[in-house]
Tab-separated table of C-alpha atoms in Angstrom:
chain	number	residue	atom	x	y	z
A	1	MET	CA	-33.904	69.916	19.680
A	2	LEU	CA	-36.143	69.526	22.733
A	3	ASN	CA	-38.224	66.907	20.917
A	4	ILE	CA	-35.099	64.961	19.994
A	5	LEU	CA	-33.917	64.972	23.607
A	6	LYS	CA	-37.369	63.934	24.832
A	7	THR	CA	-37.486	61.069	22.354
A	8	ARG	CA	-34.019	59.845	23.355
A	9	ARG	CA	-34.893	60.020	27.050
A	10	ARG	CA	-38.062	58.036	26.475
A	11	LEU	CA	-36.238	55.405	24.474
A	12	ARG	CA	-33.764	54.982	27.324
A	13	LEU	CA	-36.591	54.680	29.830
A	14	ARG	CA	-38.432	52.134	27.709
A	15	ALA	CA	-35.261	50.062	27.406
A	16	THR	CA	-34.706	50.063	31.175
A	17	PRO	CA	-36.039	46.877	32.812
A	18	LEU	CA	-38.518	47.271	35.637
A	19	SER	CA	-37.214	46.467	39.069
A	20	ALA	CA	-38.217	43.064	40.409
A	21	GLU	CA	-40.453	44.771	42.969
A	22	TRP	CA	-42.332	46.803	40.367
A	23	GLN	CA	-42.681	43.720	38.174
A	24	ARG	CA	-44.284	41.843	41.082
A	25	LEU	CA	-46.656	44.738	41.727
A	26	ILE	CA	-47.926	44.669	38.151
A	27	GLU	CA	-48.272	40.886	38.163
A	28	ARG	CA	-50.188	40.987	41.446
A	29	ASN	CA	-52.434	43.990	40.820
A	30	VAL	CA	-53.047	44.292	37.070
A	31	ALA	CA	-55.091	41.319	35.896
A	32	ALA	CA	-55.078	42.434	32.261
A	33	TYR	CA	-51.280	42.147	32.186
A	34	HIS	CA	-51.586	38.364	32.223
A	35	ARG	CA	-53.698	38.442	29.047
A	36	LEU	CA	-50.900	40.092	27.037
A	37	SER	CA	-48.288	38.390	24.896
A	38	PRO	CA	-44.676	38.569	26.151
A	39	ASP	CA	-43.918	41.286	23.562
A	40	ASP	CA	-46.877	43.356	24.703
A	41	GLN	CA	-45.894	42.874	28.331
A	42	ARG	CA	-42.453	44.269	27.555
A	43	GLU	CA	-43.996	47.206	25.703
A	44	LEU	CA	-46.314	47.921	28.632
A	45	GLN	CA	-43.369	47.840	31.033
A	46	GLY	CA	-41.575	50.435	28.903
A	47	HIS	CA	-44.596	52.740	28.774
A	48	THR	CA	-44.955	52.361	32.532
A	49	GLN	CA	-41.364	53.527	33.028
A	50	VAL	CA	-42.018	56.662	30.975
A	51	LEU	CA	-45.238	57.565	32.782
A	52	LEU	CA	-43.640	57.080	36.188
A	53	ALA	CA	-40.731	59.328	35.192
A	54	GLU	CA	-42.778	62.086	33.543
A	55	LYS	CA	-45.979	62.418	35.576
A	56	HIS	CA	-46.213	63.908	39.055
A	57	PHE	CA	-48.103	61.718	41.529
A	58	GLU	CA	-49.503	63.164	44.751
A	59	GLY	CA	-51.386	61.587	47.654
A	60	CYS	CA	-54.434	63.516	48.866
A	61	GLY	CA	-56.863	63.224	51.761
A	62	GLY	CA	-54.232	61.700	54.022
A	63	LEU	CA	-53.142	59.020	51.543
A	64	GLN	CA	-49.487	58.056	51.838
A	65	LEU	CA	-48.266	57.642	48.266
A	66	THR	CA	-46.428	54.343	47.610
A	67	ASP	CA	-44.779	52.615	44.673
A	68	GLU	CA	-47.725	50.211	44.588
A	69	ILE	CA	-50.119	53.086	43.920
A	70	ARG	CA	-47.938	54.729	41.290
A	71	VAL	CA	-47.042	51.517	39.441
A	72	THR	CA	-50.600	50.131	39.469
A	73	ILE	CA	-51.984	53.341	37.967
A	74	ALA	CA	-49.206	53.788	35.403
A	75	ALA	CA	-49.406	50.167	34.223
A	76	GLN	CA	-53.148	50.397	33.624
A	77	ALA	CA	-52.776	53.717	31.816
A	78	SER	CA	-50.146	52.044	29.630
A	79	MET	CA	-52.708	49.494	28.413
A	80	LEU	CA	-54.290	52.236	26.309
A	81	LEU	CA	-50.967	53.076	24.635
A	82	LEU	CA	-49.921	49.688	23.272
A	83	HIS	CA	-49.107	49.504	19.544
A	84	ARG	CA	-49.763	53.207	18.953
A	85	GLU	CA	-47.731	56.339	18.420
A	86	THR	CA	-47.987	58.217	21.685
A	87	ASP	CA	-46.886	61.403	23.380
A	88	TYR	CA	-47.828	59.948	26.781
A	89	TYR	CA	-50.939	61.953	27.630
A	90	PRO	CA	-49.365	65.324	26.841
A	91	GLU	CA	-52.108	67.411	28.473
A	92	LEU	CA	-51.642	65.597	31.790
A	93	LYS	CA	-49.099	66.804	34.353
A	94	SER	CA	-50.291	65.548	37.743
A	95	ILE	CA	-52.151	62.502	39.066
A	96	LEU	CA	-53.841	63.115	42.414
A	97	VAL	CA	-54.861	60.062	44.408
A	98	TYR	CA	-57.346	59.921	47.295
A	99	PRO	CA	-57.752	56.851	49.531
A	100	GLY	CA	-61.394	56.464	48.456
A	101	THR	CA	-64.445	58.411	47.384
A	102	TYR	CA	-63.864	62.134	47.796
A	103	LEU	CA	-66.180	65.148	47.916
A	104	VAL	CA	-66.154	68.097	45.545
A	105	THR	CA	-68.056	71.263	46.410
A	106	GLY	CA	-69.729	73.161	43.615
A	107	ASP	CA	-72.866	73.598	41.538
A	108	ARG	CA	-74.618	70.498	40.253
A	109	ALA	CA	-77.672	69.875	38.080
A	110	VAL	CA	-80.668	68.374	39.897
A	111	GLY	CA	-83.053	68.311	36.931
A	112	GLY	CA	-85.522	70.615	35.247
A	113	GLY	CA	-82.831	73.163	34.541
A	114	ILE	CA	-82.296	73.651	38.273
A	115	TRP	CA	-78.849	73.803	39.836
A	116	GLU	CA	-77.896	73.674	43.486
A	117	GLU	CA	-74.672	74.135	45.421
A	118	GLY	CA	-73.472	71.200	47.456
A	119	ASP	CA	-71.012	68.343	47.839
A	120	GLU	CA	-70.690	65.713	45.124
A	121	ALA	CA	-69.077	62.339	45.805
A	122	ARG	CA	-66.618	61.266	43.128
A	123	LEU	CA	-64.311	58.369	42.316
A	124	GLY	CA	-62.365	60.185	39.609
A	125	HIS	CA	-62.212	63.281	37.476
A	126	THR	CA	-60.119	65.014	34.866
A	127	GLY	CA	-60.536	68.034	32.631
A	128	ALA	CA	-59.309	69.347	29.319
A	129	SER	CA	-57.605	72.405	30.785
A	130	ILE	CA	-56.617	71.551	34.361
A	131	GLY	CA	-53.616	69.324	33.580
A	132	ALA	CA	-54.537	66.963	36.410
A	133	LEU	CA	-56.353	63.695	36.890
A	134	VAL	CA	-57.930	62.601	40.194
A	135	LEU	CA	-58.480	58.987	41.248
A	136	ALA	CA	-59.826	57.079	44.261
A	137	TRP	CA	-57.234	54.441	45.126
A	138	ASP	CA	-59.628	51.800	46.460
A	139	ASP	CA	-61.577	51.823	43.182
A	140	VAL	CA	-58.367	51.890	41.138
A	141	LEU	CA	-57.167	48.722	42.865
A	142	ARG	CA	-60.537	46.985	42.579
A	143	GLY	CA	-60.698	47.761	38.870
A	144	ALA	CA	-57.125	46.656	38.264
A	145	ARG	CA	-57.579	43.289	39.960
A	146	THR	CA	-61.059	42.594	38.582
A	147	MET	CA	-61.642	42.050	34.881
A	148	GLU	CA	-64.864	41.425	32.976
A	149	ASP	CA	-67.155	43.584	35.108
A	150	GLY	CA	-67.098	46.378	32.527
A	151	SER	CA	-65.741	48.936	34.982
A	152	ASN	CA	-62.234	50.358	35.258
A	153	LEU	CA	-61.679	53.839	36.659
A	154	VAL	CA	-58.173	54.270	35.216
A	155	TYR	CA	-59.244	53.287	31.698
A	156	HIS	CA	-62.154	55.726	31.940
A	157	GLU	CA	-60.207	58.766	33.098
A	158	PHE	CA	-57.204	58.175	30.852
A	159	ALA	CA	-59.537	57.718	27.878
A	160	HIS	CA	-60.627	61.286	28.575
A	161	GLN	CA	-56.989	62.322	28.355
A	162	LEU	CA	-56.726	60.673	24.924
A	163	ASP	CA	-59.839	62.609	23.933
A	164	PHE	CA	-58.196	65.871	25.031
A	165	GLU	CA	-55.189	65.426	22.726
A	166	ASN	CA	-56.987	67.270	19.925
A	167	ARG	CA	-57.778	70.129	22.364
A	168	ALA	CA	-61.473	69.195	22.530
A	169	ALA	CA	-63.538	67.011	24.867
A	170	ASP	CA	-65.807	65.727	22.115
A	171	GLY	CA	-65.469	61.947	22.277
A	172	THR	CA	-63.203	61.833	19.225
A	173	PRO	CA	-59.493	61.312	19.962
A	174	VAL	CA	-56.805	61.840	17.344
A	175	LEU	CA	-57.527	59.226	14.671
A	176	ALA	CA	-55.856	58.067	11.489
A	177	PRO	CA	-57.237	60.305	8.695
A	178	ARG	CA	-59.058	57.418	7.038
A	179	GLN	CA	-60.977	56.573	10.227
A	180	TYR	CA	-62.746	59.872	10.934
A	181	LEU	CA	-65.677	59.234	8.608
A	182	SER	CA	-66.509	55.739	9.878
A	183	TRP	CA	-65.905	56.807	13.497
A	184	ALA	CA	-68.387	59.680	13.186
A	185	ARG	CA	-70.994	57.508	11.459
A	186	VAL	CA	-70.804	54.526	13.824
A	187	LEU	CA	-70.357	56.354	17.115
A	188	SER	CA	-73.053	58.917	16.374
A	189	ALA	CA	-75.599	56.205	15.623
A	190	GLU	CA	-74.665	54.183	18.712
A	191	TYR	CA	-74.613	57.249	20.956
A	192	ASN	CA	-78.090	58.262	19.829
A	193	ALA	CA	-79.324	54.697	20.352
A	194	LEU	CA	-77.923	54.700	23.893
A	195	ARG	CA	-79.592	58.018	24.690
A	196	GLN	CA	-82.910	56.704	23.388
A	197	ALA	CA	-82.576	53.512	25.432
A	198	ALA	CA	-81.765	55.536	28.542
A	199	ASP	CA	-84.785	57.768	27.963
A	200	HIS	CA	-87.015	54.669	27.834
A	201	SER	CA	-85.303	52.898	30.783
A	202	GLN	CA	-84.185	50.023	28.565
A	203	HIS	CA	-81.320	47.758	29.621
A	204	THR	CA	-78.092	48.188	27.647
A	205	LEU	CA	-74.687	46.533	27.675
A	206	ILE	CA	-73.099	49.978	27.393
A	207	ASP	CA	-73.151	51.886	30.685
A	208	GLN	CA	-75.840	54.542	30.313
A	209	TYR	CA	-73.569	57.095	31.931
A	210	GLY	CA	-72.166	57.224	28.414
A	211	ALA	CA	-75.390	58.918	27.306
A	212	THR	CA	-74.336	62.032	29.274
A	213	ASN	CA	-72.290	63.400	26.365
A	214	PRO	CA	-69.952	62.115	23.602
A	215	ALA	CA	-66.874	62.442	25.825
A	216	GLU	CA	-68.361	60.144	28.476
A	217	PHE	CA	-69.563	57.812	25.723
A	218	PHE	CA	-65.984	57.296	24.500
A	219	ALA	CA	-64.737	56.768	28.071
A	220	VAL	CA	-67.320	54.086	28.952
A	221	LEU	CA	-66.748	52.394	25.585
A	222	THR	CA	-63.047	52.158	26.426
A	223	GLU	CA	-63.871	50.425	29.707
A	224	LEU	CA	-66.173	47.979	27.929
A	225	PHE	CA	-63.678	47.343	25.117
A	226	PHE	CA	-61.001	46.113	27.516
A	227	GLU	CA	-63.243	44.622	30.205
A	228	LYS	CA	-66.018	42.807	28.272
A	229	PRO	CA	-64.614	42.586	24.766
A	230	VAL	CA	-66.353	39.412	23.572
A	231	GLU	CA	-69.808	40.546	24.626
A	232	PHE	CA	-69.099	44.014	23.266
A	233	ARG	CA	-68.024	42.638	19.883
A	234	ASN	CA	-70.987	40.281	19.682
A	235	LYS	CA	-73.596	42.972	20.413
A	236	HIS	CA	-71.959	46.023	18.814
A	237	GLU	CA	-69.668	44.669	16.095
A	238	ALA	CA	-69.199	47.919	14.135
A	239	LEU	CA	-68.579	49.893	17.317
A	240	TYR	CA	-66.071	47.341	18.583
A	241	GLU	CA	-64.279	47.512	15.242
A	242	GLU	CA	-63.847	51.292	15.500
A	243	LEU	CA	-62.181	50.920	18.897
A	244	ARG	CA	-60.100	47.977	17.673
A	245	VAL	CA	-58.731	50.100	14.851
A	246	PHE	CA	-58.057	53.066	17.147
A	247	TYR	CA	-56.413	51.120	19.978
A	248	ARG	CA	-54.727	48.660	17.594
A	249	GLN	CA	-55.630	45.865	19.967
A	250	ASP	CA	-58.184	43.055	19.884
A	251	PRO	CA	-59.051	42.131	23.483
A	252	ALA	CA	-61.804	39.772	22.295
A	253	ALA	CA	-59.032	37.535	20.966
A	254	TRP	CA	-57.595	37.162	24.462
A	255	ALA	CA	-60.443	34.868	25.504
A	256	ASN	CA	-59.672	32.464	22.640
A	257	ASP	CA	-55.873	32.553	22.841
A	258	ALA	CA	-54.593	29.607	24.833
A	259	SER	CA	-51.052	30.986	24.661
A	260	VAL	CA	-51.718	33.912	26.990
A	261	ILE	CA	-50.407	33.701	30.512
A	262	SER	CA	-53.022	32.930	33.125
A	263	ALA	CA	-53.305	35.191	36.128
A	264	PRO	CA	-52.119	33.597	39.371
């Protein structure tokens, strides 16, 4: 019964048009929105309505929370949900937003198996069991307005949330049954290649932060998939195809589609 009520509520939210103000915020701040077809834009608006209604947003470090902050984050997070069955990041309850880089105190690895206690500067963070996601607003806005630099904080952290949906931070989100074998084969080979390149200080298109572990590998691949899709497809065709099948989107086609709306 609860699932039926939740589904009905979400359908109502998705059918509710965005206010003119929220529409302008997305058009102004989310560059990727202008690459979408009209149907996909409407779908993204509906997902945005659900996320804004269901997730708790909180300003931290003196940040005054505004509709611009909430809508810009929710719209970007909705990019990862297009065309797919979704439960709207079910492990996530709260989104905490700082004005900029924030400090976290704790133990950190400094190399050689040595750990030290101190402050670590961060732009974002989330975890499989904390139910929260933390973002630095200045980097969120930069990433939203700037495409094709391969970096987007919201895509990265919300990709982690997709990874958590199977109760494991292992770089493998919930896939269609037929995709698990090819996903494991392709991503394992590419992950090992990235680690080897990082060990030998070789340049790579894929951010070498992805060599940290499989969970970070999936998150940086998600950024690259949406931010530099043509270059990604050209250099890592099999890897791009795995993400295309999972996300049910083909961002590389955006660059060749004259029918998409140009950003103002």
